[in-house]
PDB file of C-alpha atoms in Angstrom:
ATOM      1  CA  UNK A 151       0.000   0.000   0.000  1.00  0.00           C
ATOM      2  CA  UNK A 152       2.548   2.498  -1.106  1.00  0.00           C
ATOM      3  CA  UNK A 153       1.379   6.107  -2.613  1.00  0.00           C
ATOM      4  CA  UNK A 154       0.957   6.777  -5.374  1.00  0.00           C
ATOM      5  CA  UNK A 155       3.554   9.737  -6.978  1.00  0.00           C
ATOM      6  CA  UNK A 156       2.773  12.883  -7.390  1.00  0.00           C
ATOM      7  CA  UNK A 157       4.982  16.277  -7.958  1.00  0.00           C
ATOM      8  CA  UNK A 158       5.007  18.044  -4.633  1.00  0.00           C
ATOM      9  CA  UNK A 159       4.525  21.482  -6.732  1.00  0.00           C
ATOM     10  CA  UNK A 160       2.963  22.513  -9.899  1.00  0.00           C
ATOM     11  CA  UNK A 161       2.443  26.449 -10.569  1.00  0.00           C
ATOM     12  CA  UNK A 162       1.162  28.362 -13.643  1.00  0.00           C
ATOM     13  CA  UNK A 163       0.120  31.459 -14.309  1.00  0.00           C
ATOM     14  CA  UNK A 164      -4.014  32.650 -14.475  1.00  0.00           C
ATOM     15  CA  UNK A 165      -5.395  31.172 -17.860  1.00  0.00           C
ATOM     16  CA  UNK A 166      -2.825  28.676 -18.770  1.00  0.00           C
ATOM     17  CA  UNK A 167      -3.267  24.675 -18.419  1.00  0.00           C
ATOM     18  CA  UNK A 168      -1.388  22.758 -15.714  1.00  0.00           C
ATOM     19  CA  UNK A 169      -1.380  18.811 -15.740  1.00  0.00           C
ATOM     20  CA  UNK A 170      -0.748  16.832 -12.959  1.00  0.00           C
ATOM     21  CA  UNK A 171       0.761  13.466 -12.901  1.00  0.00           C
ATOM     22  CA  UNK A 172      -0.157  10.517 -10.827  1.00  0.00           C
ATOM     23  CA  UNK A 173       2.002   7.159 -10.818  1.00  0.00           C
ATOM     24  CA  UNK A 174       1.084   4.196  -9.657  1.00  0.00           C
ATOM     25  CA  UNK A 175       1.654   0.772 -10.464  1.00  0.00           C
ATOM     26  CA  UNK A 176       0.166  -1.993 -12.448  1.00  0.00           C
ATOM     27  CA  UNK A 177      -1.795  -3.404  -9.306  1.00  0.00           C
ATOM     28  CA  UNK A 178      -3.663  -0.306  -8.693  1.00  0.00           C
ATOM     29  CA  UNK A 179      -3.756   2.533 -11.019  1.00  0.00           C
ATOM     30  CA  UNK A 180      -2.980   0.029 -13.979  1.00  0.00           C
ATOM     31  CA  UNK A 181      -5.329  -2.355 -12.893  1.00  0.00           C
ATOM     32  CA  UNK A 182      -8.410  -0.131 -12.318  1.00  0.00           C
ATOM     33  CA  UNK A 183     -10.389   2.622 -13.528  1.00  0.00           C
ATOM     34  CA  UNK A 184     -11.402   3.700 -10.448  1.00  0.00           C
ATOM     35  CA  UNK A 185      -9.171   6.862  -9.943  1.00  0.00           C
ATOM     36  CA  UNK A 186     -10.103  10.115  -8.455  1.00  0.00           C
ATOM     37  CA  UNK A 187      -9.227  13.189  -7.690  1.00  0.00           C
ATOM     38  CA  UNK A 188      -9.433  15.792  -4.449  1.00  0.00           C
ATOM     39  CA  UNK A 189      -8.918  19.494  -3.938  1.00  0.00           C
ATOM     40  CA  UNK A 190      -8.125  20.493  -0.785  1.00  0.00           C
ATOM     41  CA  UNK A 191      -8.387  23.862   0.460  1.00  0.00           C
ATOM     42  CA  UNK A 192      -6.457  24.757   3.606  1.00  0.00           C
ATOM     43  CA  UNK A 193      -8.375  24.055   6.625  1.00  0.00           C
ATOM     44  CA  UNK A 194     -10.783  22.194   4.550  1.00  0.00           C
ATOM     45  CA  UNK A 195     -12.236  18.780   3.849  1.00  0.00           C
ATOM     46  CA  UNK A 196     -10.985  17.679   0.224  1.00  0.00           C
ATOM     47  CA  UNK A 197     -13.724  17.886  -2.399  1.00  0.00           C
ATOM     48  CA  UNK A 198     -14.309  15.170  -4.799  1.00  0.00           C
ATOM     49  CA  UNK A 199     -13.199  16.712  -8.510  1.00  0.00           C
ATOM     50  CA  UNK A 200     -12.965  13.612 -10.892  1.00  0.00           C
ATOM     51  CA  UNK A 201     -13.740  10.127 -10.643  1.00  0.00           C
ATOM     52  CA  UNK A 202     -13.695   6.898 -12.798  1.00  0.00           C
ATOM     53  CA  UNK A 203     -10.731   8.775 -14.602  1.00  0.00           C
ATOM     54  CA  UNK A 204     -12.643  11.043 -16.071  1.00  0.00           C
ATOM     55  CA  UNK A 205     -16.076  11.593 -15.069  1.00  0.00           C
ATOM     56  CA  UNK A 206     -17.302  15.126 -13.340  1.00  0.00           C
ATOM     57  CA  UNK A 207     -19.394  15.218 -10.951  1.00  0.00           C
ATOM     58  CA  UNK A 208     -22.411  17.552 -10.763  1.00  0.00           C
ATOM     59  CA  UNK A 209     -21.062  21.247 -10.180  1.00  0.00           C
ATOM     60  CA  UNK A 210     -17.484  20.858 -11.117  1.00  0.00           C
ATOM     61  CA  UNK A 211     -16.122  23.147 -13.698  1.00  0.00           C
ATOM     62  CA  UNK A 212     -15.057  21.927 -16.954  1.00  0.00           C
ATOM     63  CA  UNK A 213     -12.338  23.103 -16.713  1.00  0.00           C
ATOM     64  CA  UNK A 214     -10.921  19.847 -14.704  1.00  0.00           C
ATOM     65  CA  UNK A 215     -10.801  16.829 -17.157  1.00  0.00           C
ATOM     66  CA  UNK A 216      -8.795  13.877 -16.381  1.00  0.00           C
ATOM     67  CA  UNK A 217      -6.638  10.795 -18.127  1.00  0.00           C
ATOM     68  CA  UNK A 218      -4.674   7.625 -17.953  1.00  0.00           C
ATOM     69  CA  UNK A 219      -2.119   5.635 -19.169  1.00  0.00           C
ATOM     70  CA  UNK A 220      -1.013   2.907 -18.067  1.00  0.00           C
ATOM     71  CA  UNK A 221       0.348   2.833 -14.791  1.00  0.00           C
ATOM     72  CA  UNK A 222      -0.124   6.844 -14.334  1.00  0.00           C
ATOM     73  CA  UNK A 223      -3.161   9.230 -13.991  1.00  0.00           C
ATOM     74  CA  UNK A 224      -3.661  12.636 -15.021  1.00  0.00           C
ATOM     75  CA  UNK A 225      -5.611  15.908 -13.983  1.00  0.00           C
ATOM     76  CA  UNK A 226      -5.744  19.196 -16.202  1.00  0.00           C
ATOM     77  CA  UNK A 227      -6.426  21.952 -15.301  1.00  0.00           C
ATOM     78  CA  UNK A 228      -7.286  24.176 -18.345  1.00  0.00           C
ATOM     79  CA  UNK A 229      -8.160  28.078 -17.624  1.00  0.00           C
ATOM     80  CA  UNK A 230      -6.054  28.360 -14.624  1.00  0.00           C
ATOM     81  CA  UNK A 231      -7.950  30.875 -12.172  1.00  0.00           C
ATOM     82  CA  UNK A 232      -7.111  32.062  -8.415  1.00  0.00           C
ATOM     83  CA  UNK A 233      -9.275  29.780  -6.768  1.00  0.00           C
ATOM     84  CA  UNK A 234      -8.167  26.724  -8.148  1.00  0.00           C
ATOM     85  CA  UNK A 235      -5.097  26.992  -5.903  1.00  0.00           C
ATOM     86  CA  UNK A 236      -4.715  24.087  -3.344  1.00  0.00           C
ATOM     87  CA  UNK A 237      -3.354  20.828  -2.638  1.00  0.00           C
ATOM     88  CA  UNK A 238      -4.648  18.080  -5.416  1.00  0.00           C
ATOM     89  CA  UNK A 239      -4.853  14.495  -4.609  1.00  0.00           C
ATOM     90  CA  UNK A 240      -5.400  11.637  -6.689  1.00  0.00           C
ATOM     91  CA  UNK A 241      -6.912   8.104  -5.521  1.00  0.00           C
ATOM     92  CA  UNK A 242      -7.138   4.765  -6.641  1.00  0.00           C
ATOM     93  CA  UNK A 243      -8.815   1.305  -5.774  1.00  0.00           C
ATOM     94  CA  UNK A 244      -5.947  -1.013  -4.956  1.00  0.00           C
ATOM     95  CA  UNK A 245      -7.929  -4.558  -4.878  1.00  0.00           C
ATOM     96  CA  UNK A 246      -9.428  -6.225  -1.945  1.00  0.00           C
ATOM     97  CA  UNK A 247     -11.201  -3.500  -0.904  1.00  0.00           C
ATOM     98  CA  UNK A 248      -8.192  -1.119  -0.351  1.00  0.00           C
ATOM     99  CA  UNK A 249      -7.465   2.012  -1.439  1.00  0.00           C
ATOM    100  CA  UNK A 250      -4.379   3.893  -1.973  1.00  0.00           C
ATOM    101  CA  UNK A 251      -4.033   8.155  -2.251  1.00  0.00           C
ATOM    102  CA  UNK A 252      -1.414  10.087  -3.918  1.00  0.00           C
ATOM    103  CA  UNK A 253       1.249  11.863  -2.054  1.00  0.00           C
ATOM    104  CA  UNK A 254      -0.023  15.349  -2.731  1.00  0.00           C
ATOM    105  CA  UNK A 255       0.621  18.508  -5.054  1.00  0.00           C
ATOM    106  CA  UNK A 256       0.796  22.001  -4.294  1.00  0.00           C
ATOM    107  CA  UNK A 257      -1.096  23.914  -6.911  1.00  0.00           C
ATOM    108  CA  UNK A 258       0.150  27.640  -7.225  1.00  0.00           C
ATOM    109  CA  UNK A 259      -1.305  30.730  -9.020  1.00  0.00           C
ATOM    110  CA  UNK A 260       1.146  32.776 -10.215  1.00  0.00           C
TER     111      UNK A 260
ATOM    112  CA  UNK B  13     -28.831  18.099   3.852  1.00  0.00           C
ATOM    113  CA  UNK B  14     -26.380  15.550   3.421  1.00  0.00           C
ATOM    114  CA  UNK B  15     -24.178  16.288   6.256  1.00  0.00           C
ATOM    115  CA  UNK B  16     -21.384  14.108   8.235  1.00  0.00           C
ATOM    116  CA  UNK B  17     -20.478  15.349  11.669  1.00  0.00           C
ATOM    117  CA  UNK B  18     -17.319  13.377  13.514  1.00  0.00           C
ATOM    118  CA  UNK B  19     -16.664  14.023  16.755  1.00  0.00           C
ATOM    119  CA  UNK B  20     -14.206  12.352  19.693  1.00  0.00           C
ATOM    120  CA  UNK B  21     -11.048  13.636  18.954  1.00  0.00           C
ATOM    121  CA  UNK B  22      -8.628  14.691  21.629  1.00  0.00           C
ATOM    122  CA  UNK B  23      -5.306  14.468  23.036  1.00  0.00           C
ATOM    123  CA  UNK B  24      -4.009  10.525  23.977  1.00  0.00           C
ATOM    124  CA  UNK B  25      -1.252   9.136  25.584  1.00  0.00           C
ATOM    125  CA  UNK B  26       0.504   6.119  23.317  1.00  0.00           C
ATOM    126  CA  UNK B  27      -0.554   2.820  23.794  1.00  0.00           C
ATOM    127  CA  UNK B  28      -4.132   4.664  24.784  1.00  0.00           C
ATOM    128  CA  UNK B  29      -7.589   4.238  23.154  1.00  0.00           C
ATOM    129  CA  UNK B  30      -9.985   6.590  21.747  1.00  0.00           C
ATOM    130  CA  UNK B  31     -13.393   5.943  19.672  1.00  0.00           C
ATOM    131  CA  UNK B  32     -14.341   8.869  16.737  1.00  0.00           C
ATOM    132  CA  UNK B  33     -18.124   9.066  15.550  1.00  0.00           C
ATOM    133  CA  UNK B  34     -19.613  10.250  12.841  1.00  0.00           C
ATOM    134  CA  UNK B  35     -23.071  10.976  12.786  1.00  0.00           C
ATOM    135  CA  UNK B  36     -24.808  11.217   9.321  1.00  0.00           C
ATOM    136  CA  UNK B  37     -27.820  13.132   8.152  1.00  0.00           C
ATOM    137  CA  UNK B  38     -29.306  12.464   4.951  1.00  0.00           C
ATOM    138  CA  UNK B  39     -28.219   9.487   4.060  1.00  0.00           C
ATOM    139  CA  UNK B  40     -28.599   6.035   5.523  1.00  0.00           C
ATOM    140  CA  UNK B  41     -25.313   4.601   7.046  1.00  0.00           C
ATOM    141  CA  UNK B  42     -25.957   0.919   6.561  1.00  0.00           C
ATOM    142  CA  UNK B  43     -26.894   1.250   3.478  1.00  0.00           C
ATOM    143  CA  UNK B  44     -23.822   2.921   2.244  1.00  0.00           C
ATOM    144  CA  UNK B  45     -20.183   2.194   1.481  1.00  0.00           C
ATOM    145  CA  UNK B  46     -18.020   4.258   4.534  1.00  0.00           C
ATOM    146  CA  UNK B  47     -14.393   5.236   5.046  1.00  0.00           C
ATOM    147  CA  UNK B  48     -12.389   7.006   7.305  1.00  0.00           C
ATOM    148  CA  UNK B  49      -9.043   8.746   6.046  1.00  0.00           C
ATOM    149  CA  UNK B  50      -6.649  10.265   7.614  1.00  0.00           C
ATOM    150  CA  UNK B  51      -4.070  13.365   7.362  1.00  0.00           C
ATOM    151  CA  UNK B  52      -1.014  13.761   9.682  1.00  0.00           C
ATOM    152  CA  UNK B  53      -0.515  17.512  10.102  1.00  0.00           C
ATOM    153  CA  UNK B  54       1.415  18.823   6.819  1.00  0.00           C
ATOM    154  CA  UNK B  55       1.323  15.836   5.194  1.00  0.00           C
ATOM    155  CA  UNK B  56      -0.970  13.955   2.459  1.00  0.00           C
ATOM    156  CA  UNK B  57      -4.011  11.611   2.893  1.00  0.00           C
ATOM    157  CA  UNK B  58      -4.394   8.234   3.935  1.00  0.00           C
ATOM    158  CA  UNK B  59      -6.924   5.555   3.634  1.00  0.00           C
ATOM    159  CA  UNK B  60      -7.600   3.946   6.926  1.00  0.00           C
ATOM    160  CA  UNK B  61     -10.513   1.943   6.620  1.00  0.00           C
ATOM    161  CA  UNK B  62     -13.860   0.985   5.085  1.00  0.00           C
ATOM    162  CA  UNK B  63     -16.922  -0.779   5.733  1.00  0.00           C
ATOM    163  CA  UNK B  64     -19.246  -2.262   3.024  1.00  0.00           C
ATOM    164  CA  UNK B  65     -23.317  -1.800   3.728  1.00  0.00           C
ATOM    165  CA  UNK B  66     -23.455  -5.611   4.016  1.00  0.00           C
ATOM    166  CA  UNK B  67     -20.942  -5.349   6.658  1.00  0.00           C
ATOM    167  CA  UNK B  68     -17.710  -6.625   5.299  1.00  0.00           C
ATOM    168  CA  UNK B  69     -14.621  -4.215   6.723  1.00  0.00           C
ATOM    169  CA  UNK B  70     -11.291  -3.524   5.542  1.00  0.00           C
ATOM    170  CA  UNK B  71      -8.335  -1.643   6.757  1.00  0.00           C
ATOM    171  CA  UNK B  72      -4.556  -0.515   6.112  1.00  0.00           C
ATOM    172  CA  UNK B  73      -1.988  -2.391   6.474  1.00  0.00           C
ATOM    173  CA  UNK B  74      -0.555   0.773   9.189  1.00  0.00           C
ATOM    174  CA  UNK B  75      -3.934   0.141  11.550  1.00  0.00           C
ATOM    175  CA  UNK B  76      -5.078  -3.490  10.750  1.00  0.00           C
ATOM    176  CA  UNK B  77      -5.336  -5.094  13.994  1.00  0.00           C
ATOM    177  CA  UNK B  78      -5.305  -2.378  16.258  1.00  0.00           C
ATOM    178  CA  UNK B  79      -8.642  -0.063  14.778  1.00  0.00           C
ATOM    179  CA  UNK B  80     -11.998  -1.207  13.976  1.00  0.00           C
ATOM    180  CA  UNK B  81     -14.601   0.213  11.975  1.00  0.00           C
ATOM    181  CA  UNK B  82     -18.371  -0.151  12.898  1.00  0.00           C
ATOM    182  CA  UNK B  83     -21.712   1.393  12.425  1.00  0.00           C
ATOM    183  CA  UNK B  84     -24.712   1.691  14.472  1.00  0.00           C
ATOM    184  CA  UNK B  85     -28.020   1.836  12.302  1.00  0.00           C
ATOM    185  CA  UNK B  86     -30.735   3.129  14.925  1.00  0.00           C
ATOM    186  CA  UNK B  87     -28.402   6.022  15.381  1.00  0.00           C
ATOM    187  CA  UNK B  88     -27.159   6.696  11.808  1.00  0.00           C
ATOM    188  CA  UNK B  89     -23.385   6.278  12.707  1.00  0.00           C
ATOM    189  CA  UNK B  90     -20.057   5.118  11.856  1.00  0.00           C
ATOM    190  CA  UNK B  91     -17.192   4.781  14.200  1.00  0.00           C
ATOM    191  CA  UNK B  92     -13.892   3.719  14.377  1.00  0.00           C
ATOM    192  CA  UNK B  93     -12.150   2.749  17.575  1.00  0.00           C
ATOM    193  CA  UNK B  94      -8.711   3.132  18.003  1.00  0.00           C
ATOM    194  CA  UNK B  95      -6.774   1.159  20.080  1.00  0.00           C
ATOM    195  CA  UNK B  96      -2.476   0.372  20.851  1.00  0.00           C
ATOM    196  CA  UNK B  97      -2.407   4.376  19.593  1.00  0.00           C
ATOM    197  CA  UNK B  98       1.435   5.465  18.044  1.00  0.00           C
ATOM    198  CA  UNK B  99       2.860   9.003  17.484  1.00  0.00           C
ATOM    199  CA  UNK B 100       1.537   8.400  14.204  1.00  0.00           C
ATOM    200  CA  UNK B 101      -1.568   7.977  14.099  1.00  0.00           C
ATOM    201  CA  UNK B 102      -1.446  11.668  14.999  1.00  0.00           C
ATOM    202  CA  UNK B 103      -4.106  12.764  12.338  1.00  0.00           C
ATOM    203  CA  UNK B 104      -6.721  14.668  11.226  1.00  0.00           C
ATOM    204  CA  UNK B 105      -9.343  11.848  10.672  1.00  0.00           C
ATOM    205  CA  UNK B 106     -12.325  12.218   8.174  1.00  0.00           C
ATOM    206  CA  UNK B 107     -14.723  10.005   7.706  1.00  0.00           C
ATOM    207  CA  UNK B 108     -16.656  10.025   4.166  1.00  0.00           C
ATOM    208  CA  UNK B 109     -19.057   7.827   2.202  1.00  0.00           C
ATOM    209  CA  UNK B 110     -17.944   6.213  -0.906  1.00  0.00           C
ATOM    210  CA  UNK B 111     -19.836   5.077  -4.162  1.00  0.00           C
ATOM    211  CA  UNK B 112     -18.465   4.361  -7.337  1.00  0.00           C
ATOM    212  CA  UNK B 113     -17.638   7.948  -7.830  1.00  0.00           C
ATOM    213  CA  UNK B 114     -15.634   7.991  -5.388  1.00  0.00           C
ATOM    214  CA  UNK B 115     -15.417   9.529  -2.022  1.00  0.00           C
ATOM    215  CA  UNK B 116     -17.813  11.824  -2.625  1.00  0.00           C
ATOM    216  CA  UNK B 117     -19.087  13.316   0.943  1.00  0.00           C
ATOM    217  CA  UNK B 118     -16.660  13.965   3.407  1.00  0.00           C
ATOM    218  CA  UNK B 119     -17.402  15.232   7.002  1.00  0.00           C
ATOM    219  CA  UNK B 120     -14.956  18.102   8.256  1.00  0.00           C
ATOM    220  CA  UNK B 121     -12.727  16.504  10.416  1.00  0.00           C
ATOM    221  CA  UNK B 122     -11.528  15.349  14.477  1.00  0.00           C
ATOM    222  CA  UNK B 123      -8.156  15.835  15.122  1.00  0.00           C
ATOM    223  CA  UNK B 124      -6.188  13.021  17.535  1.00  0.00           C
ATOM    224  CA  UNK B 125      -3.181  13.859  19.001  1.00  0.00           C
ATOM    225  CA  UNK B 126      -1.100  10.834  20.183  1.00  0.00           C
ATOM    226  CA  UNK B 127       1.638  11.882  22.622  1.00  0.00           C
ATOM    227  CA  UNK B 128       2.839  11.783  25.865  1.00  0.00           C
TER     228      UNK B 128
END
């Protein structure tokens, strides 16, 4: 049940894109399409963003999409604005009823 | 108003023991999937445990043995006890339900301190 890898820090400036990466291996992001992701505000219970890869849920912006391949997961973020700085986590079913969360990245608005 | 509230958080010795609740409104407990995650101050977070609506309960390999997971219907629910408590489990401890969306309610948090 190791993390899965994620850059500690990702900035860009208001308006561009910003991608970040999450790698796992082939026994749980490889294996399953049951990865998510979380935006945590400081202070603040995370907030589900994307799930099943790729899917929104109600009331998210499109401006978060995310991707796979492979062993590693992706989440864009396309439009960059102020308030889409926080911490980002991805998460993904491991087998046997486990799950396994990314180590964490910084998102900064330059 | 789909709302999770935990509560029993506090300050423990190591080696102590310490039960966390989370009551739910809107939503039934039992017959949802529920987790509890934690997040040591500063640092990322970590799935802890989870408990199927039939029952069935799973944990990490950092608590197995020493935590348990349960729910009690008539009051809407979830718990986890804690028990053999280490520097660090020191944590910020959510619990949240989970559907194939993912974790997709989360309540807003107890925080256990483990230290002497």
């Amino acid at each position: 049940q190791s993390a899965l890898t994620q850059p500690a820090s990702v900035s860009g400036s208001p308006g561009q894109s910003i991608t970040i990466s999450c790698t796992g291996t082939s026994s749980d992001v490889g294996s399953y399409n049951v990865v998510s992701w979380y935006q945590q505000h400081p202070g603040k219970a995370p907030k589900l963003m994307i799930y099943e890869v790729t899917k929104r849920p109600s009331g998210v912006s499109n401006r978060f999409s995310g991707s796979k391949s492979g062993n590693t997961a992706s989440l864009t973020i396309s439009g960059l604005q102020a308030e889409d700085e926080a911490d980002y986590y991805c998460c993904s079913y491991a087998g046997s009823s486990t799950y396994v969360f990314g180590t964490g990245t910084k998102v900064t608005v330059l | 108003e789909v709302q999770l509230v935990e509560t029993g958080g506090g300050l423990i010795q190591p080696g102590g023991s310490l039960r966390l609740s989370c009551a739910v409104s809107g939503f039934t407990v039992s017959s949802n999937y529920m987790s509890w995650v934690r997040q040591a101050p500063g640092k990322g977070l970590e799935w802890v445990s989870f408990i199927y609506s039939g029952g069935s309960t799973y944990y990490a390999d950092s608590v197995k043995g020493r935590f348990t997971i349960s729910r009690d219907n008539s009051k809407n629910t979830l718990y986890l006890q804690m028990t053999s408590l280490r520097a660090e489990d020191t944590a910020v401890y959510y619990c949240a339900k989970v559907t194939a969306d993912g974790f997709d309610v989360w309540g807003q948090g107890t925080m256990v301190t483990v230290s002497s």
